[in-house]
């Protein structure tokens, strides 16, 4: 059964959507007030009345569309921006002097609401696109744009892009916080398992090892095996081999409730912590070193990489003997995952691999290099006679995810 931990906090985007909702209402009312105050100067006031009626209905009818990112869809953004652009271009029809005098357009500053929606939804690139269209519409509407026209256009353009960039930074910070919450939950679960295992299984294995060594004979072999399992289990617990977590969000009473789930068993779908697949190899003769944070790969890719590591360790046992020491090192470089398997055996004589392939023994070629090639990665084998062998497996994370 999955462990669930609830952490209540505010989403960084929620206040922005609330502010945008209020902005759209207030600026629409402002546009109505500006039109009413200068009604007598409009040569065709019915154009302004008709447009502002549409704008008012549109604004209040679409308030749910600016409540959150999911509701603010691309079709809505396109229509919303079109409504604002239409208001700008209709201004000269309602006021014949609008092209020659720097005055407000029919939607006035309500136009910025559409641009801000683009910024909050898609970041600075979307904001730049929307504000550029608004800039073109304002220049066309003026016919003879003045310095003030260009000043206002550039101000809106720069401000919207800046807001879009801030939104992107806020999203990245929220994602980092979510990841920290996942790691914190996984760490606590690891500590709980470590306590339980230490108080039971590890103590029993340690006792079997001591008693077996004291009795000798077959009991000594049993004690040796118990000792190896104790080392492997200690490595598993201390390295934090818990299943990867999933984070989800639910909105409750204006706050975001983040639910962190720790699965007991990773399935075939989603990401898998590579460490949990490789830590099982750890023992008295195989050392395992890994980063402190989970190394997530798509499940099929992680299992293929783990199978390649198993094949490399099989070669160590076969050619270097049971007494050889081996080391597994896992490194996560963000865009790729690197796993190195090294041993202190006699090494591989020059030409040995080529002769093995010629004789039909394809262990390294298929079990290791073939798997990595299918993942879009590489397998490098370095061996010096008398100094052991090192196999370096590299998997690009993007390719591994697509192939998986």
Coordinates of C-alpha atoms in Angstrom, one line a residue:
X1 CA 0.0 0.0 0.0
X2 CA 1.4 3.4 -1.0
X3 CA 2.5 5.9 1.7
X4 CA 0.7 9.2 1.4
X5 CA 1.9 12.5 2.8
X6 CA -0.1 15.7 2.5
X7 CA 1.8 19.0 2.4
X8 CA -0.5 22.1 2.1
X9 CA 1.0 25.2 0.4
X10 CA 0.0 27.9 -2.1
X11 CA 0.7 27.5 -5.7
X12 CA 2.8 30.3 -7.1
X13 CA 0.5 30.6 -10.1
X14 CA -2.8 30.8 -8.3
X15 CA -2.3 34.5 -7.1
X16 CA -1.4 35.5 -10.6
X17 CA -4.6 34.1 -12.1
X18 CA -6.6 35.7 -9.3
X19 CA -5.0 39.1 -10.0
X20 CA -5.6 38.7 -13.7
X21 CA -9.3 38.0 -13.1
X22 CA -9.6 41.2 -11.0
X23 CA -7.6 43.2 -13.6
X24 CA -9.9 42.2 -16.4
X25 CA -13.0 43.2 -14.5
X26 CA -11.6 46.5 -13.4
X27 CA -10.2 47.5 -16.8
X28 CA -13.4 46.6 -18.5
X29 CA -15.3 48.9 -16.2
X30 CA -12.6 51.6 -16.8
X31 CA -13.1 51.3 -20.5
X32 CA -16.9 51.8 -20.0
X33 CA -16.2 54.9 -17.9
X34 CA -13.8 56.4 -20.3
X35 CA -16.3 56.0 -23.2
X36 CA -19.1 57.4 -21.2
X37 CA -17.0 60.5 -20.1
X38 CA -16.2 61.3 -23.8
X39 CA -19.4 60.1 -25.4
X40 CA -20.1 63.5 -27.1
X41 CA -16.9 63.5 -29.1
X42 CA -17.6 60.3 -31.0
X43 CA -18.9 60.7 -34.5
X44 CA -20.3 57.2 -34.6
X45 CA -21.0 56.4 -30.9
X46 CA -23.1 53.3 -31.8
X47 CA -19.8 51.6 -32.9
X48 CA -18.3 52.1 -29.5
X49 CA -21.5 51.1 -27.7
X50 CA -21.7 47.9 -29.7
X51 CA -18.1 47.0 -29.2
X52 CA -18.1 47.8 -25.4
X53 CA -21.3 45.7 -25.0
X54 CA -19.5 42.7 -26.6
X55 CA -16.4 43.4 -24.5
X56 CA -18.4 43.5 -21.3
X57 CA -20.3 40.3 -22.0
X58 CA -17.1 38.6 -23.1
X59 CA -15.2 39.7 -20.0
X60 CA -17.7 38.5 -17.5
X61 CA -18.6 35.3 -19.4
X62 CA -15.0 34.2 -19.6
X63 CA -13.9 34.8 -16.0
X64 CA -13.8 31.0 -15.4
X65 CA -11.3 30.8 -18.3
X66 CA -8.7 32.9 -16.4
X67 CA -9.2 31.1 -13.1
X68 CA -6.3 28.7 -13.7
X69 CA -3.9 27.5 -16.4
X70 CA -6.0 24.4 -17.3
X71 CA -9.0 26.5 -18.1
X72 CA -7.1 29.1 -20.0
X73 CA -6.8 27.2 -23.3
X74 CA -5.2 28.2 -26.5
X75 CA -8.5 28.8 -28.4
X76 CA -9.7 31.0 -25.6
X77 CA -6.4 33.0 -25.7
X78 CA -6.7 33.4 -29.5
X79 CA -10.3 34.7 -29.4
X80 CA -9.6 36.9 -26.4
X81 CA -6.7 38.6 -28.2
X82 CA -8.8 38.9 -31.3
X83 CA -11.5 40.8 -29.3
X84 CA -9.0 43.2 -28.0
X85 CA -7.4 43.8 -31.4
X86 CA -10.8 44.3 -33.0
X87 CA -11.5 47.1 -30.4
X88 CA -8.2 48.8 -31.2
X89 CA -8.9 48.7 -35.0
X90 CA -12.6 49.8 -34.6
X91 CA -11.6 52.9 -32.6
X92 CA -11.1 55.1 -35.8
X93 CA -14.6 54.1 -37.0
X94 CA -16.1 55.4 -33.8
X95 CA -13.9 58.5 -33.4
X96 CA -12.7 60.0 -36.7
X97 CA -10.0 62.0 -35.0
X98 CA -8.5 59.0 -33.2
X99 CA -5.9 58.5 -35.9
X100 CA -4.6 62.0 -35.5
X101 CA -4.9 62.5 -31.7
X102 CA -3.2 60.4 -29.0
X103 CA -6.2 59.3 -27.1
X104 CA -7.4 56.0 -25.6
X105 CA -8.6 53.2 -27.8
X106 CA -12.0 51.6 -27.2
X107 CA -10.7 48.8 -24.9
X108 CA -8.0 51.1 -23.4
X109 CA -5.8 49.3 -20.9
X110 CA -8.1 46.2 -21.0
X111 CA -5.9 45.1 -23.9
X112 CA -3.1 44.4 -21.5
X113 CA -5.3 41.7 -19.8
X114 CA -5.1 39.5 -22.9
X115 CA -1.4 40.0 -23.1
X116 CA -1.0 39.1 -19.5
X117 CA -3.0 35.9 -20.0
X118 CA -0.5 34.9 -22.6
X119 CA 2.4 35.7 -20.3
X120 CA 1.0 33.7 -17.4
X121 CA 0.0 30.7 -19.5
X122 CA 3.0 30.4 -21.8
X123 CA 5.9 32.5 -20.5
X124 CA 7.8 35.3 -22.1
X125 CA 7.7 33.9 -25.7
X126 CA 3.9 33.8 -25.7
X127 CA 3.9 37.3 -24.1
X128 CA 6.2 38.6 -26.8
X129 CA 4.0 37.2 -29.6
X130 CA 0.8 38.7 -28.1
X131 CA 2.3 42.1 -27.3
X132 CA 3.8 42.3 -30.8
X133 CA 0.3 41.9 -32.4
X134 CA -1.0 44.6 -30.1
X135 CA 1.8 46.9 -31.1
X136 CA 1.1 46.4 -34.8
X137 CA -2.6 47.1 -34.2
X138 CA -1.9 50.3 -32.3
X139 CA 0.4 51.5 -35.0
X140 CA -2.1 50.7 -37.7
X141 CA -4.9 52.4 -35.7
X142 CA -3.0 55.6 -35.4
X143 CA -2.1 55.9 -39.1
X144 CA 0.4 58.6 -38.1
X145 CA 2.0 57.2 -34.9
X146 CA 3.7 59.7 -32.6
X147 CA 6.5 59.3 -30.2
X148 CA 4.0 58.6 -27.4
X149 CA 2.5 55.8 -29.5
X150 CA 5.8 54.1 -29.8
X151 CA 6.6 54.7 -26.2
X152 CA 3.4 53.0 -25.0
X153 CA 3.9 50.1 -27.4
X154 CA 7.5 49.4 -26.3
X155 CA 6.4 49.7 -22.6
X156 CA 3.7 47.1 -23.0
X157 CA 6.0 44.9 -25.0
X158 CA 8.9 45.0 -22.4
X159 CA 6.6 44.7 -19.4
X160 CA 4.7 41.7 -20.8
X161 CA 7.9 39.8 -21.7
X162 CA 9.3 40.6 -18.2
X163 CA 6.2 39.2 -16.5
X164 CA 6.3 36.1 -18.7
X165 CA 9.9 35.5 -17.7
X166 CA 9.1 35.9 -14.0
X167 CA 6.3 33.3 -14.4
X168 CA 8.7 30.8 -16.0
X169 CA 11.2 31.3 -13.1
X170 CA 8.4 30.9 -10.6
X171 CA 7.4 27.6 -12.3
X172 CA 10.9 26.3 -12.2
X173 CA 11.2 27.2 -8.5
X174 CA 7.9 25.4 -7.8
X175 CA 9.1 22.3 -9.6
X176 CA 12.3 22.3 -7.6
X177 CA 10.3 22.6 -4.4
X178 CA 8.1 19.7 -5.5
X179 CA 11.2 17.6 -6.1
X180 CA 12.6 18.5 -2.7
X181 CA 9.3 17.4 -1.1
X182 CA 9.5 14.0 -2.9
X183 CA 13.1 13.4 -1.8
X184 CA 12.2 14.4 1.8
X185 CA 9.3 11.9 1.8
X186 CA 11.5 9.2 0.3
X187 CA 14.2 9.9 2.9
X188 CA 11.8 9.6 5.8
X189 CA 10.5 6.3 4.4
X190 CA 14.1 5.0 4.0
X191 CA 14.9 5.9 7.6
X192 CA 11.8 4.1 8.8
X193 CA 12.7 1.0 6.8
X194 CA 16.3 1.2 8.1
X195 CA 15.1 1.2 11.7
X196 CA 12.8 -1.8 11.2
X197 CA 15.4 -3.8 9.3
X198 CA 18.2 -3.0 11.7
X199 CA 16.1 -4.1 14.6
X200 CA 15.2 -7.4 13.0
X201 CA 16.8 -8.8 9.8
X202 CA 20.3 -7.3 10.1
X203 CA 20.7 -8.4 13.7
X204 CA 19.7 -12.0 12.8
X205 CA 22.1 -12.1 9.9
X206 CA 24.9 -10.8 12.0
X207 CA 24.2 -13.4 14.7
X208 CA 24.2 -16.2 12.0
X209 CA 27.5 -15.0 10.7
X210 CA 29.1 -15.0 14.1
X211 CA 27.7 -18.4 15.2
X212 CA 28.5 -20.0 11.8
X213 CA 32.1 -18.8 12.0
X214 CA 32.5 -20.1 15.5
X215 CA 31.0 -23.6 14.7
X216 CA 33.0 -24.1 11.5
X217 CA 32.3 -26.7 8.8
X218 CA 29.1 -26.2 6.8
X219 CA 27.9 -23.7 9.4
X220 CA 30.9 -21.5 8.5
X221 CA 29.8 -21.4 4.8
X222 CA 26.3 -20.5 6.0
X223 CA 27.7 -17.8 8.1
X224 CA 29.7 -16.5 5.2
X225 CA 26.6 -16.3 3.0
X226 CA 24.7 -14.6 5.9
X227 CA 27.5 -12.0 6.1
X228 CA 27.3 -11.3 2.4
X229 CA 23.6 -10.8 2.6
X230 CA 24.0 -8.5 5.6
X231 CA 26.5 -6.3 3.7
X232 CA 24.1 -6.2 0.6
X233 CA 21.1 -5.3 2.8
X234 CA 23.0 -2.6 4.7
X235 CA 24.1 -1.1 1.3
X236 CA 20.5 -1.2 0.1
X237 CA 19.1 0.5 3.2
X238 CA 21.9 3.1 3.6
X239 CA 21.8 4.2 -0.1
X240 CA 18.1 4.9 0.1
X241 CA 16.7 2.4 -2.3
X242 CA 13.0 3.4 -2.2
X243 CA 10.6 3.5 -5.1
X244 CA 10.4 6.7 -7.0
X245 CA 7.7 9.1 -5.9
X246 CA 4.8 10.7 -7.7
X247 CA 3.6 14.2 -6.9
X248 CA 0.1 15.4 -7.7
X249 CA -1.8 18.6 -6.9
X250 CA -5.4 19.2 -5.8
X251 CA -7.0 22.6 -5.2
X252 CA -8.8 22.9 -1.9
X253 CA -10.1 26.1 -0.4
X254 CA -7.8 28.3 -2.5
X255 CA -4.7 26.3 -1.5
X256 CA -2.8 23.7 -3.4
X257 CA -2.5 20.4 -1.6
X258 CA 0.5 18.5 -2.8
X259 CA 0.2 14.7 -2.3
X260 CA 3.4 12.8 -2.4
X261 CA 3.0 9.1 -3.0
X262 CA 5.8 6.5 -2.4
X263 CA 5.0 3.3 -4.3
X264 CA 6.0 0.0 -2.8
X265 CA 6.7 -1.6 -6.2
X266 CA 7.7 0.3 -9.3
X267 CA 5.7 -0.9 -12.3
X268 CA 6.6 -1.0 -16.0
X269 CA 5.3 2.4 -16.7
X270 CA 6.8 5.7 -15.6
X271 CA 10.3 6.3 -14.3
X272 CA 12.3 3.9 -12.1
X273 CA 15.1 4.7 -9.7
X274 CA 18.1 3.0 -11.3
X275 CA 19.8 2.7 -7.9
X276 CA 17.1 0.3 -6.7
X277 CA 17.9 -2.0 -9.6
X278 CA 21.6 -2.0 -9.1
X279 CA 21.9 -2.0 -5.3
X280 CA 20.9 -5.6 -5.2
X281 CA 24.3 -6.6 -6.6
X282 CA 26.1 -5.1 -3.6
X283 CA 27.8 -7.5 -1.3
X284 CA 31.1 -8.4 0.3
X285 CA 32.9 -8.5 -3.0
X286 CA 30.9 -5.9 -4.9
X287 CA 30.9 -2.3 -3.8
X288 CA 28.1 0.1 -4.9
X289 CA 28.4 3.9 -5.0
X290 CA 25.6 6.2 -6.1
X291 CA 24.4 9.8 -5.8
X292 CA 22.3 10.8 -2.8
X293 CA 19.3 11.6 -5.0
X294 CA 17.2 9.2 -7.1
X295 CA 18.5 8.4 -10.6
X296 CA 15.3 8.3 -12.6
X297 CA 15.1 6.6 -16.0
X298 CA 12.2 5.3 -18.1
X299 CA 11.4 1.9 -16.8
X300 CA 12.4 -0.1 -19.9
X301 CA 15.6 1.8 -20.3
X302 CA 16.5 1.4 -16.6
X303 CA 15.9 -2.3 -16.7
X304 CA 18.0 -2.7 -19.9
X305 CA 20.8 -0.7 -18.4
X306 CA 20.6 -2.9 -15.2
X307 CA 20.7 -6.0 -17.4
X308 CA 23.9 -4.7 -19.1
X309 CA 25.5 -4.2 -15.6
X310 CA 24.5 -7.8 -14.6
X311 CA 26.1 -9.0 -17.8
X312 CA 29.3 -7.1 -17.0
X313 CA 29.3 -8.6 -13.4
X314 CA 28.8 -12.1 -14.9
X315 CA 31.9 -11.6 -17.0
X316 CA 33.8 -10.6 -13.8
X317 CA 32.8 -13.8 -12.1
X318 CA 33.5 -15.9 -15.1
X319 CA 36.9 -14.5 -16.1
X320 CA 38.2 -13.0 -12.9
X321 CA 37.0 -15.6 -10.4
X322 CA 34.8 -15.5 -7.3
X323 CA 37.5 -13.9 -5.3
X324 CA 37.7 -10.8 -7.5
X325 CA 36.5 -7.4 -6.2
X326 CA 34.2 -5.3 -8.3
X327 CA 32.9 -1.8 -8.0
X328 CA 29.7 -0.2 -9.4
X329 CA 29.6 3.6 -9.7
X330 CA 26.4 5.4 -10.8
X331 CA 26.6 9.0 -12.0
X332 CA 23.7 11.3 -13.0
X333 CA 24.8 14.2 -15.3
X334 CA 21.4 15.4 -16.0
X335 CA 21.3 14.8 -19.7
X336 CA 22.9 11.4 -19.4
X337 CA 23.4 8.6 -16.9
X338 CA 26.8 6.9 -16.6
X339 CA 27.3 3.5 -14.9
X340 CA 30.9 2.2 -14.5
X341 CA 31.7 -1.4 -13.6
X342 CA 35.3 -2.0 -12.6
X343 CA 37.1 -5.1 -11.2
X344 CA 40.6 -6.0 -10.0
X345 CA 40.9 -9.1 -12.1
X346 CA 43.7 -10.1 -14.5
X347 CA 42.2 -8.0 -17.3
X348 CA 41.4 -9.1 -20.8
X349 CA 44.3 -10.1 -23.1
X350 CA 44.6 -8.1 -26.4
X351 CA 42.4 -9.6 -29.1
X352 CA 40.4 -11.7 -26.7
X353 CA 37.1 -10.0 -27.4
X354 CA 37.5 -10.2 -31.2
X355 CA 38.3 -13.9 -31.0
X356 CA 35.3 -14.5 -28.8
X357 CA 33.0 -12.8 -31.3
X358 CA 34.6 -14.9 -34.1
X359 CA 33.8 -18.1 -32.1
X360 CA 30.2 -17.0 -31.6
X361 CA 30.4 -16.0 -28.0
X362 CA 28.6 -12.7 -28.0
X363 CA 28.4 -11.8 -24.3
X364 CA 30.0 -8.4 -24.5
X365 CA 28.8 -7.6 -28.0
X366 CA 25.1 -8.4 -27.4
X367 CA 24.5 -8.4 -23.7
X368 CA 26.3 -5.1 -23.1
X369 CA 27.0 -3.2 -26.3
X370 CA 23.8 -4.3 -28.0
X371 CA 21.6 -3.2 -25.1
X372 CA 23.3 0.2 -24.9
X373 CA 23.1 0.7 -28.7
X374 CA 19.3 0.1 -28.5
X375 CA 19.0 2.7 -25.8
X376 CA 21.0 5.2 -27.9
X377 CA 24.0 5.0 -25.6
X378 CA 27.5 3.6 -25.7
X379 CA 29.5 0.9 -23.9
X380 CA 33.2 1.5 -23.5
X381 CA 35.5 -1.3 -22.3
X382 CA 39.0 -0.6 -21.0
X383 CA 41.2 -3.4 -19.9
X384 CA 44.9 -3.6 -19.1
X385 CA 46.4 -7.1 -18.5
X386 CA 47.1 -7.4 -14.8
X387 CA 45.2 -4.3 -13.9
X388 CA 41.6 -5.3 -14.2
X389 CA 38.8 -4.3 -16.5
X390 CA 36.5 -1.2 -16.6
X391 CA 33.2 -1.0 -18.5
X392 CA 31.6 2.4 -18.8
X393 CA 27.9 2.5 -19.8
X394 CA 26.5 5.8 -21.0
X395 CA 22.7 6.4 -21.6
X396 CA 21.4 9.8 -22.9
X397 CA 18.4 10.5 -20.8
X398 CA 16.3 11.9 -23.7
X399 CA 16.9 9.0 -26.0
X400 CA 16.4 6.5 -23.3
X401 CA 13.1 8.0 -22.4
X402 CA 11.9 7.9 -26.0
X403 CA 13.1 4.4 -26.7
X404 CA 11.6 3.2 -23.5

